Amino acid sequence: MSNSIQEIKKEVEGFVVSSETELETFRMRFISRKSVIGELFGNMKSVPAEERKAYGQDVNALKDLAEARFQFHIDNLKSGSKKVENHADLTLPPIEDHFGSIHPLTATRQRFIEIFERIGFNVSSGPEIEGDWYNFTALNFPENHPAREMQDTFFIEKNPDIALRTHTSSVQIRVMENEKPPIRTLSPGRVFRNEAISARAHCVFHQMEGLYIDKGVSFADLKQTLYHFAKEMYTKDTQVRFRPSYFPFTEPSAEIDISCQICHGEGCNICKYSGWVEIGGAGMVDPNVLENCGIDSTIYSGFAFGMGIERITMLRYGIKDLRLFTENDIRFLKQFSSL
Ligand code: DAH
């Protein structure tokens, strides 16, 4: 078989056809009368008589191959376009996409962290199932202390006690045990209390704990930090009020109220017509707590706070029922799709 027949055969076999244009190129090159194969037929006369028969057979075989490949490419293209015809009806209406969006509680948590990251806080976390030490004892709730009854707890095991954490204050202990001051940290997370579910309470909810330990930290720092937070989270004219309170792990302790974001002081059922809404508790970390974590309370002091993320979110968006957060009602969630 002559060289050129061999070469053309290879070319026919390797030729890729994936469009009508390429099919036409194939036809022109190998099938039409003026094709390279047509030329080979034209050369027949100049082939010496004794080789002519073999030459003729080779060229004919090549012609058959080219025609078979041509038919193959035609069929291939057809079945490809058939697929398109079957699957893409361009007259159909578009399929609506159902992308999820950020949950309002997540948006509040992210905004919270953003505000505090700018003033040097990092983020820490701890387990949702806690031992007695982290949830109570290290936080200055001595055994049998009446404060332990302040929170109805889901105990998983008794003696030794293991429980679903009732607050994120447990993370304060974990951080202070592992890090040296200065400490500036936020600990967001889920907490659990044995409470009846209502518009204002749930047995599973979220808190944001804050902790700042350094030399010379005072109550003034706590107040200034929370003023800053309230104005950043809500509006510049948001007011903050501290009410004296009691927590075993802080001394002095306070409840933090902000001016009602729903009625702006006019009076509504969210603020119970007082113009103020409680968003959490705060105080100066009790020296006993510092000592429990191996921090010298004669050198260091600090403040802590714990806030309810649900409550803060409800005030932020005017949500009146806390159960909406976990009911997975698309009509509710869709209202936050721009977050
Ligand atoms: N752990 C408290 C609670 O769940 C909230 C709290 C109050 C946290 C005062 C604090 C704090 O860090 O200083 O009710």
GROMACS .gro file of C-alpha atoms and ligand atoms in nm:
model
  353
    1MET     CA    1   0.000   0.000   0.000
    2SER     CA    2   0.148   0.333  -0.100
    3ASN     CA    3   0.250   0.584   0.160
    4SER     CA    4  -0.016   0.833   0.075
    5ILE     CA    5  -0.294   0.572   0.104
    6GLN     CA    6  -0.164   0.481   0.451
    7GLU     CA    7  -0.151   0.845   0.557
    8ILE     CA    8  -0.498   0.925   0.431
    9LYS     CA    9  -0.635   0.617   0.609
   10LYS     CA   10  -0.490   0.742   0.937
   11GLU     CA   11  -0.632   1.084   0.872
   12VAL     CA   12  -0.981   0.943   0.803
   13GLU     CA   13  -0.973   0.742   1.122
   14GLY     CA   14  -0.851   1.025   1.342
   15PHE     CA   15  -1.075   1.298   1.200
   16VAL     CA   16  -1.298   1.446   1.468
   17VAL     CA   17  -1.645   1.562   1.365
   18SER     CA   18  -1.849   1.746   1.622
   19SER     CA   19  -2.040   1.996   1.408
   20GLU     CA   20  -2.207   2.031   1.071
   21THR     CA   21  -1.915   2.240   0.951
   22GLU     CA   22  -1.666   1.970   1.039
   23LEU     CA   23  -1.887   1.711   0.871
   24GLU     CA   24  -1.878   1.919   0.554
   25THR     CA   25  -1.499   1.950   0.578
   26PHE     CA   26  -1.481   1.572   0.609
   27ARG     CA   27  -1.703   1.530   0.305
   28MET     CA   28  -1.497   1.770   0.094
   29ARG     CA   29  -1.170   1.611   0.197
   30PHE     CA   30  -1.256   1.242   0.171
   31ILE     CA   31  -1.590   1.185  -0.005
   32SER     CA   32  -1.648   1.438  -0.285
   33ARG     CA   33  -1.522   1.377  -0.637
   34LYS     CA   34  -1.245   1.631  -0.584
   35SER     CA   35  -1.142   1.472  -0.252
   36VAL     CA   36  -0.799   1.324  -0.182
   37ILE     CA   37  -0.949   0.980  -0.237
   38GLY     CA   38  -1.099   1.092  -0.568
   39GLU     CA   39  -0.751   1.202  -0.663
   40LEU     CA   40  -0.614   0.858  -0.579
   41PHE     CA   41  -0.865   0.710  -0.826
   42GLY     CA   42  -0.749   0.961  -1.085
   43ASN     CA   43  -0.390   0.844  -1.037
   44MET     CA   44  -0.487   0.487  -1.131
   45LYS     CA   45  -0.372   0.529  -1.493
   46SER     CA   46  -0.018   0.619  -1.395
   47VAL     CA   47   0.023   0.313  -1.175
   48PRO     CA   48   0.230   0.037  -1.347
   49ALA     CA   49  -0.002  -0.234  -1.487
   50GLU     CA   50   0.130  -0.509  -1.257
   51GLU     CA   51   0.056  -0.301  -0.943
   52ARG     CA   52  -0.272  -0.160  -1.063
   53LYS     CA   53  -0.495  -0.435  -0.926
   54ALA     CA   54  -0.356  -0.415  -0.572
   55TYR     CA   55  -0.362  -0.034  -0.586
   56GLY     CA   56  -0.724  -0.037  -0.697
   57GLN     CA   57  -0.818  -0.269  -0.410
   58ASP     CA   58  -0.644  -0.048  -0.152
   59VAL     CA   59  -0.805   0.271  -0.280
   60ASN     CA   60  -1.146   0.104  -0.287
   61ALA     CA   61  -1.101  -0.017   0.072
   62LEU     CA   62  -1.005   0.337   0.171
   63LYS     CA   63  -1.312   0.474  -0.004
   64ASP     CA   64  -1.534   0.225   0.185
   65LEU     CA   65  -1.371   0.322   0.512
   66ALA     CA   66  -1.423   0.696   0.445
   67GLU     CA   67  -1.788   0.637   0.355
   68ALA     CA   68  -1.847   0.426   0.663
   69ARG     CA   69  -1.688   0.694   0.882
   70PHE     CA   70  -1.892   0.963   0.709
   71GLN     CA   71  -2.215   0.776   0.783
   72PHE     CA   72  -2.099   0.723   1.140
   73HIS     CA   73  -2.041   1.098   1.186
   74ILE     CA   74  -2.380   1.179   1.037
   75ASP     CA   75  -2.552   0.938   1.277
   76ASN     CA   76  -2.353   1.071   1.568
   77LEU     CA   77  -2.442   1.432   1.502
   78LYS     CA   78  -2.806   1.339   1.459
   79SER     CA   79  -2.829   1.152   1.787
   80GLY     CA   80  -2.654   1.444   1.960
   81SER     CA   81  -2.904   1.694   1.828
   82LYS     CA   82  -3.186   1.457   1.912
   83LYS     CA   83  -3.077   1.466   2.275
   84VAL     CA   84  -3.095   1.842   2.272
   85GLU     CA   85  -3.440   1.831   2.113
   86ASN     CA   86  -3.563   1.591   2.381
   87HIS     CA   87  -3.430   1.776   2.682
   88ALA     CA   88  -3.433   2.143   2.611
   89ASP     CA   89  -3.772   2.284   2.535
   90LEU     CA   90  -3.682   2.648   2.514
   91THR     CA   91  -4.045   2.750   2.538
   92LEU     CA   92  -4.083   2.616   2.892
   93PRO     CA   93  -4.101   2.874   3.171
   94PRO     CA   94  -3.779   2.898   3.378
   95ILE     CA   95  -3.748   2.680   3.687
   96GLU     CA   96  -3.754   2.900   3.995
   97ASP     CA   97  -3.438   2.856   4.201
   98HIS     CA   98  -3.470   2.794   4.570
   99PHE     CA   99  -3.145   2.915   4.714
  100GLY     CA  100  -3.137   2.926   5.089
  101SER     CA  101  -3.041   3.242   5.270
  102ILE     CA  102  -2.881   3.336   5.597
  103HIS     CA  103  -3.098   3.266   5.900
  104PRO     CA  104  -3.177   3.583   6.098
  105LEU     CA  105  -3.011   3.435   6.409
  106THR     CA  106  -2.696   3.370   6.208
  107ALA     CA  107  -2.704   3.725   6.072
  108THR     CA  108  -2.723   3.865   6.425
  109ARG     CA  109  -2.441   3.641   6.545
  110GLN     CA  110  -2.224   3.748   6.253
  111ARG     CA  111  -2.298   4.116   6.311
  112PHE     CA  112  -2.226   4.074   6.684
  113ILE     CA  113  -1.888   3.920   6.609
  114GLU     CA  114  -1.810   4.186   6.350
  115ILE     CA  115  -1.872   4.463   6.604
  116PHE     CA  116  -1.651   4.304   6.868
  117GLU     CA  117  -1.376   4.190   6.634
  118ARG     CA  118  -1.315   4.555   6.551
  119ILE     CA  119  -1.240   4.623   6.917
  120GLY     CA  120  -1.001   4.333   6.953
  121PHE     CA  121  -1.220   4.038   7.054
  122ASN     CA  122  -1.169   3.689   6.918
  123VAL     CA  123  -1.420   3.402   6.906
  124SER     CA  124  -1.405   3.093   7.124
  125SER     CA  125  -1.627   2.794   7.174
  126GLY     CA  126  -1.694   2.513   7.418
  127PRO     CA  127  -1.900   2.193   7.429
  128GLU     CA  128  -2.278   2.187   7.463
  129ILE     CA  129  -2.258   1.899   7.709
  130GLU     CA  130  -2.077   2.019   8.019
  131GLY     CA  131  -1.954   1.886   8.347
  132ASP     CA  132  -2.057   2.045   8.672
  133TRP     CA  133  -1.729   2.232   8.708
  134TYR     CA  134  -1.766   2.441   8.393
  135ASN     CA  135  -2.138   2.507   8.412
  136PHE     CA  136  -2.160   2.575   8.786
  137THR     CA  137  -1.876   2.517   9.031
  138ALA     CA  138  -1.599   2.718   8.867
  139LEU     CA  139  -1.852   2.996   8.810
  140ASN     CA  140  -1.887   3.031   9.183
  141PHE     CA  141  -2.209   2.836   9.223
  142PRO     CA  142  -2.110   2.624   9.527
  143GLU     CA  143  -2.277   2.287   9.567
  144ASN     CA  144  -2.628   2.324   9.705
  145HIS     CA  145  -2.613   2.697   9.646
  146PRO     CA  146  -2.965   2.826   9.582
  147ALA     CA  147  -2.842   2.986   9.259
  148ARG     CA  148  -2.826   2.643   9.102
  149GLU     CA  149  -3.203   2.644   9.111
  150MET     CA  150  -3.218   2.963   8.910
  151GLN     CA  151  -3.185   2.755   8.599
  152ASP     CA  152  -3.380   2.442   8.533
  153THR     CA  153  -3.122   2.212   8.391
  154PHE     CA  154  -3.135   1.908   8.162
  155PHE     CA  155  -2.910   1.666   8.345
  156ILE     CA  156  -2.775   1.377   8.143
  157GLU     CA  157  -2.608   1.209   8.440
  158LYS     CA  158  -2.603   1.274   8.812
  159ASN     CA  159  -2.305   1.215   9.044
  160PRO     CA  160  -2.091   1.328   8.881
  161ASP     CA  161  -2.328   1.573   8.716
  162ILE     CA  162  -2.323   1.605   8.339
  163ALA     CA  163  -2.571   1.841   8.182
  164LEU     CA  164  -2.664   2.029   7.868
  165ARG     CA  165  -2.504   2.366   7.936
  166THR     CA  166  -2.752   2.619   8.068
  167HIS     CA  167  -2.546   2.917   7.955
  168THR     CA  168  -2.236   3.003   7.754
  169SER     CA  169  -2.064   3.129   8.071
  170SER     CA  170  -1.905   2.782   8.085
  171VAL     CA  171  -1.684   2.886   7.795
  172GLN     CA  172  -1.539   3.169   8.007
  173ILE     CA  173  -1.388   2.907   8.235
  174ARG     CA  174  -1.248   2.702   7.948
  175VAL     CA  175  -1.084   3.009   7.796
  176MET     CA  176  -0.941   3.138   8.127
  177GLU     CA  177  -0.802   2.794   8.212
  178ASN     CA  178  -0.620   2.780   7.880
  179GLU     CA  179  -0.514   3.135   7.807
  180LYS     CA  180  -0.324   3.404   7.987
  181PRO     CA  181  -0.462   3.759   8.008
  182PRO     CA  182  -0.516   3.985   7.829
  183ILE     CA  183  -0.824   3.793   7.717
  184ARG     CA  184  -1.090   3.944   7.494
  185THR     CA  185  -1.327   3.683   7.367
  186LEU     CA  186  -1.680   3.623   7.245
  187SER     CA  187  -1.839   3.280   7.280
  188PRO     CA  188  -2.154   3.225   7.079
  189GLY     CA  189  -2.351   2.904   7.116
  190ARG     CA  190  -2.658   2.700   7.192
  191VAL     CA  191  -2.782   2.664   7.547
  192PHE     CA  192  -3.053   2.446   7.699
  193ARG     CA  193  -3.305   2.498   7.976
  194ASN     CA  194  -3.599   2.297   8.088
  195GLU     CA  195  -3.857   2.560   8.004
  196ALA     CA  196  -4.198   2.544   7.842
  197ILE     CA  197  -4.192   2.670   7.483
  198SER     CA  198  -4.380   2.996   7.433
  199ALA     CA  199  -4.359   3.316   7.229
  200ARG     CA  200  -4.085   3.441   7.465
  201ALA     CA  201  -3.906   3.125   7.582
  202HIS     CA  202  -3.764   2.806   7.438
  203CYS     CA  203  -3.582   2.508   7.582
  204VAL     CA  204  -3.306   2.554   7.320
  205PHE     CA  205  -3.178   2.900   7.244
  206HIS     CA  206  -2.859   3.092   7.172
  207GLN     CA  207  -2.638   3.316   7.378
  208MET     CA  208  -2.338   3.535   7.317
  209GLU     CA  209  -2.090   3.544   7.600
  210GLY     CA  210  -1.832   3.821   7.627
  211LEU     CA  211  -1.522   3.821   7.845
  212TYR     CA  212  -1.251   4.082   7.889
  213ILE     CA  213  -0.970   4.021   8.138
  214ASP     CA  214  -0.670   4.249   8.175
  215LYS     CA  215  -0.497   4.475   8.426
  216GLY     CA  216  -0.718   4.761   8.540
  217VAL     CA  217  -1.043   4.670   8.364
  218SER     CA  218  -1.329   4.859   8.531
  219PHE     CA  219  -1.707   4.881   8.524
  220ALA     CA  220  -1.664   5.194   8.311
  221ASP     CA  221  -1.507   4.976   8.040
  222LEU     CA  222  -1.805   4.741   8.058
  223LYS     CA  223  -2.051   5.029   8.022
  224GLN     CA  224  -1.863   5.191   7.737
  225THR     CA  225  -1.828   4.861   7.551
  226LEU     CA  226  -2.199   4.786   7.577
  227TYR     CA  227  -2.296   5.141   7.476
  228HIS     CA  228  -2.080   5.097   7.170
  229PHE     CA  229  -2.234   4.757   7.098
  230ALA     CA  230  -2.593   4.881   7.128
  231LYS     CA  231  -2.534   5.172   6.893
  232GLU     CA  232  -2.361   4.950   6.637
  233MET     CA  233  -2.616   4.668   6.654
  234TYR     CA  234  -2.916   4.903   6.647
  235THR     CA  235  -2.911   5.276   6.593
  236LYS     CA  236  -2.698   5.565   6.715
  237ASP     CA  237  -2.977   5.686   6.944
  238THR     CA  238  -3.024   5.350   7.119
  239GLN     CA  239  -3.011   5.391   7.497
  240VAL     CA  240  -2.862   5.139   7.741
  241ARG     CA  241  -2.967   5.095   8.101
  242PHE     CA  242  -2.798   4.890   8.373
  243ARG     CA  243  -3.015   4.751   8.652
  244PRO     CA  244  -2.846   4.609   8.964
  245SER     CA  245  -2.881   4.232   8.973
  246TYR     CA  246  -2.720   3.917   9.100
  247PHE     CA  247  -2.512   3.646   8.932
  248PRO     CA  248  -2.280   3.420   9.132
  249PHE     CA  249  -1.993   3.477   8.888
  250THR     CA  250  -1.996   3.858   8.878
  251GLU     CA  251  -1.971   4.125   9.143
  252PRO     CA  252  -2.125   4.375   9.098
  253SER     CA  253  -2.381   4.238   8.852
  254ALA     CA  254  -2.635   4.406   8.629
  255GLU     CA  255  -2.913   4.333   8.385
  256ILE     CA  256  -2.866   4.514   8.055
  257ASP     CA  257  -3.171   4.686   7.907
  258ILE     CA  258  -3.187   4.875   7.580
  259SER     CA  259  -3.448   5.125   7.471
  260CYS     CA  260  -3.732   4.942   7.295
  261GLN     CA  261  -3.658   4.918   6.924
  262ILE     CA  262  -4.020   4.840   6.842
  263CYS     CA  263  -4.204   5.137   6.995
  264HIS     CA  264  -3.907   5.369   7.066
  265GLY     CA  265  -4.039   5.446   7.413
  266GLU     CA  266  -4.402   5.495   7.318
  267GLY     CA  267  -4.495   5.174   7.499
  268CYS     CA  268  -4.583   4.838   7.342
  269ASN     CA  269  -4.642   4.482   7.454
  270ILE     CA  270  -4.284   4.380   7.368
  271CYS     CA  271  -4.142   4.620   7.629
  272LYS     CA  272  -4.450   4.575   7.845
  273TYR     CA  273  -4.512   4.950   7.817
  274SER     CA  274  -4.186   5.033   7.997
  275GLY     CA  275  -3.986   5.151   7.695
  276TRP     CA  276  -3.699   4.916   7.796
  277VAL     CA  277  -3.616   4.558   7.696
  278GLU     CA  278  -3.372   4.329   7.871
  279ILE     CA  279  -3.108   4.177   7.642
  280GLY     CA  280  -2.880   4.005   7.894
  281GLY     CA  281  -2.672   4.015   8.207
  282ALA     CA  282  -2.327   4.150   8.283
  283GLY     CA  283  -2.087   4.236   8.558
  284MET     CA  284  -1.732   4.240   8.687
  285VAL     CA  285  -1.589   3.888   8.698
  286ASP     CA  286  -1.592   3.769   9.059
  287PRO     CA  287  -1.234   3.730   9.195
  288ASN     CA  288  -1.324   3.373   9.299
  289VAL     CA  289  -1.388   3.287   8.935
  290LEU     CA  290  -1.051   3.428   8.830
  291GLU     CA  291  -0.878   3.229   9.104
  292ASN     CA  292  -1.067   2.910   9.006
  293CYS     CA  293  -0.902   2.945   8.666
  294GLY     CA  294  -0.556   3.019   8.798
  295ILE     CA  295  -0.565   3.393   8.726
  296ASP     CA  296  -0.427   3.619   9.002
  297SER     CA  297  -0.720   3.840   9.103
  298THR     CA  298  -0.488   4.089   9.275
  299ILE     CA  299  -0.333   4.169   8.936
  300TYR     CA  300  -0.618   4.114   8.692
  301SER     CA  301  -0.980   4.217   8.673
  302GLY     CA  302  -1.238   4.189   8.401
  303PHE     CA  303  -1.594   4.211   8.289
  304ALA     CA  304  -1.828   3.956   8.138
  305PHE     CA  305  -2.166   3.962   7.977
  306GLY     CA  306  -2.413   3.712   7.838
  307MET     CA  307  -2.686   3.805   7.594
  308GLY     CA  308  -2.970   3.622   7.424
  309ILE     CA  309  -2.922   3.612   7.047
  310GLU     CA  310  -3.293   3.540   6.991
  311ARG     CA  311  -3.397   3.845   7.192
  312ILE     CA  312  -3.150   4.071   7.013
  313THR     CA  313  -3.271   3.942   6.676
  314MET     CA  314  -3.637   3.990   6.767
  315LEU     CA  315  -3.569   4.352   6.852
  316ARG     CA  316  -3.362   4.398   6.541
  317TYR     CA  317  -3.629   4.280   6.300
  318GLY     CA  318  -3.950   4.329   6.498
  319ILE     CA  319  -4.016   3.957   6.538
  320LYS     CA  320  -4.283   3.895   6.798
  321ASP     CA  321  -4.267   3.518   6.847
  322LEU     CA  322  -3.946   3.332   6.919
  323ARG     CA  323  -4.088   3.001   6.793
  324LEU     CA  324  -4.072   3.135   6.437
  325PHE     CA  325  -3.693   3.089   6.442
  326THR     CA  326  -3.718   2.711   6.456
  327GLU     CA  327  -4.042   2.632   6.277
  328ASN     CA  328  -3.876   2.631   5.934
  329ASP     CA  329  -4.168   2.819   5.783
  330ILE     CA  330  -4.051   2.927   5.439
  331ARG     CA  331  -4.280   3.232   5.448
  332PHE     CA  332  -4.093   3.357   5.755
  333LEU     CA  333  -3.745   3.271   5.631
  334LYS     CA  334  -3.808   3.428   5.288
  335GLN     CA  335  -3.849   3.766   5.454
  336PHE     CA  336  -3.476   3.753   5.531
  337SER     CA  337  -3.356   3.640   5.189
  338SER     CA  338  -3.173   3.968   5.134
  339LEU     CA  339  -2.949   3.923   5.439
  340DAH     N1  340  -2.510   3.332   8.222
  340DAH     C1  341  -2.614   3.427   8.252
  340DAH     C2  342  -2.747   3.365   8.213
  340DAH     O1  343  -2.751   3.277   8.133
  340DAH     C3  344  -2.595   3.554   8.175
  340DAH     C4  345  -2.476   3.631   8.222
  340DAH     C5  346  -2.490   3.725   8.321
  340DAH     C6  347  -2.352   3.608   8.167
  340DAH     C7  348  -2.381   3.796   8.367
  340DAH     C8  349  -2.242   3.681   8.209
  340DAH     C9  350  -2.258   3.775   8.310
  340DAH     O2  351  -2.121   3.663   8.158
  340DAH     O3  352  -2.153   3.846   8.350
  340DAH     O4  353  -2.847   3.408   8.264
   0.00000   0.00000   0.00000
